[in-house]
Amino acid sequence: MTGPTANIEGKLATIIPSLREGLREDAVRPRKGRVRQVTGFVIHATVDEVRLGEICELVDPKTGRRSKAEVVGLTDEAAVLVPLGDVAGLSSLTEVIPTGRDLQVPVGPGLLGRVISALGEPLDGRPLPQAEINGSYPVNAYPPSPLARTLISEPIQLGIRALDGLLTCARGQRIGIFGEPGVGKSILLSDIVSGTDADVAVVALVGERGREVREFVERQLVQQGKSRAVVVVATSDRPAIERVKAAYVATTIAEYFRDQGKHVLLAMDNITRFARAQREIGLASGEPPTRRGFPSSLFAALPRLLERSGPGRIGSITGLYSVLMEGDGTMDPVAEEIQALLDGHVFLSNELAQRNHFPAIDVLRSRSRLMDAVVSHQHRTHAGRIRELLGRYADIELLLRIGEYEKGSDAVADEAAAKIGRINDFLRQPSATHETMHKTEERMREIVDEGS
Ligand SMILES: Nc1ncnc2c1ncn2[C@@H]1O[C@H](COP(=O)(O)OP(=O)(O)OP(=O)(O)O)[C@@H](O)[C@H]1O
Ligand SMILES: [Mg+2]
């Protein structure tokens, strides 16, 4: 070939490789965006192609400071992000680089006995033992399909007589522990974590005070020697997104142990603070408030979070969620919603706490919807009888107190009055003690059989 054609071909031959190289570079070059606006803890950024839930790196080109943020909303022109950590140091130059990945948390037996943050990082000053970490799990997972779950059929021991005896829970059940501030929710959860026969306990401390976290960790992880517990912490001073993530991260870790065939107890203290943190994020990112100022995204998030516990194909997650209640809880949309979503509710009573009756469980107001499916005929009969006696005693208590009760008119009431002392001894239990299911059943039999 001669003349102009050869000339063009020669030129193309030199240009094409550099074009290819350019294209290849462009494919791997991150799709950078820029911070446009920061209000409170919400960042608006222009960035192409990001998904909800995707993690982006925030990089300040001048200082080199790097941090992470999660995409929580998309508008016409901008992606709405919430930083995972502090906003301090963000500038109008900060670049936003999508990573293509959702938040992940490291999982493995190396987590046992450890305290970790809502971002999956150890908080106790030691690195996680890499040999005992088996990869990572996505934090925003979906609940297992209902048909892939095994049926609930066995009871779980929680170590608290009032619960194991009269409100027996099943492996894979989800229960709410409802109570006003200071009524003993945290202490009850902590006692359950020590007294349960679950293989592993995963504890989420969401929005708690730092002092309480310290006490919990000291008691559960330090004093118990080789621990079967993992504690995930986001104290009240941490950003709202961390308080939300702590609930998801703890659930994810519970899912890992469940997938290993373990029976896991997931204890969350408390889910009201999760709801409030979710409200903070929803409102700050521009969502309209609905019931009591809570955005509708919360009412979508709650069932998705709570459905992730329960029985799996193998293993199970028994979920215990403490719920902060104002008054009797009837006006509280979060408490109402959670009660409707769970398979049981335990109410703690201020009145019992004031009488120094701990754990302050209001047995007559509480229900375990799965109890009948998992206890023996004898256990069911004895529990039913004790409930009946408690109910009848509540009817005559006032008469007894003012000396107006006439013995002999009602046999059940007479028995209730005679046995109330023993029943209360059974229901009261000092903190940091636990009872086996077998012993609890034996004590119930003694109460019912006595005098008959
Ligand atoms: N089993 C128990 N035995 C004796 N005292 C108890 C018991 N449980 C709770 N208490 C008393 O109740 C107090 C409050 O308990 P706890 O911190 O568990 O309440 P809470 O419901 O978690 O409160 P908050 O809503 O503020 O988190 C304790 O400091 C203790 O005095
Ligand atoms: Mg508490």
PDB file of C-alpha atoms and ligand atoms in Angstrom, residues 186 208 212 269, ligand 2:
ATOM      1  CA  SER A 186     -30.666  -3.623  81.204  1.00  0.00           C
ATOM      2  CA  GLU A 208     -26.463   3.504  76.244  1.00  0.00           C
ATOM      3  CA  GLU A 212     -23.340   1.184  81.652  1.00  0.00           C
ATOM      4  CA  ASP A 269     -30.646  -2.695  74.540  1.00  0.00           C
TER       5      ASP A 269
HETATM    6 MG    MG B   2     -30.943   0.440  80.537  1.00  0.00          MG
END
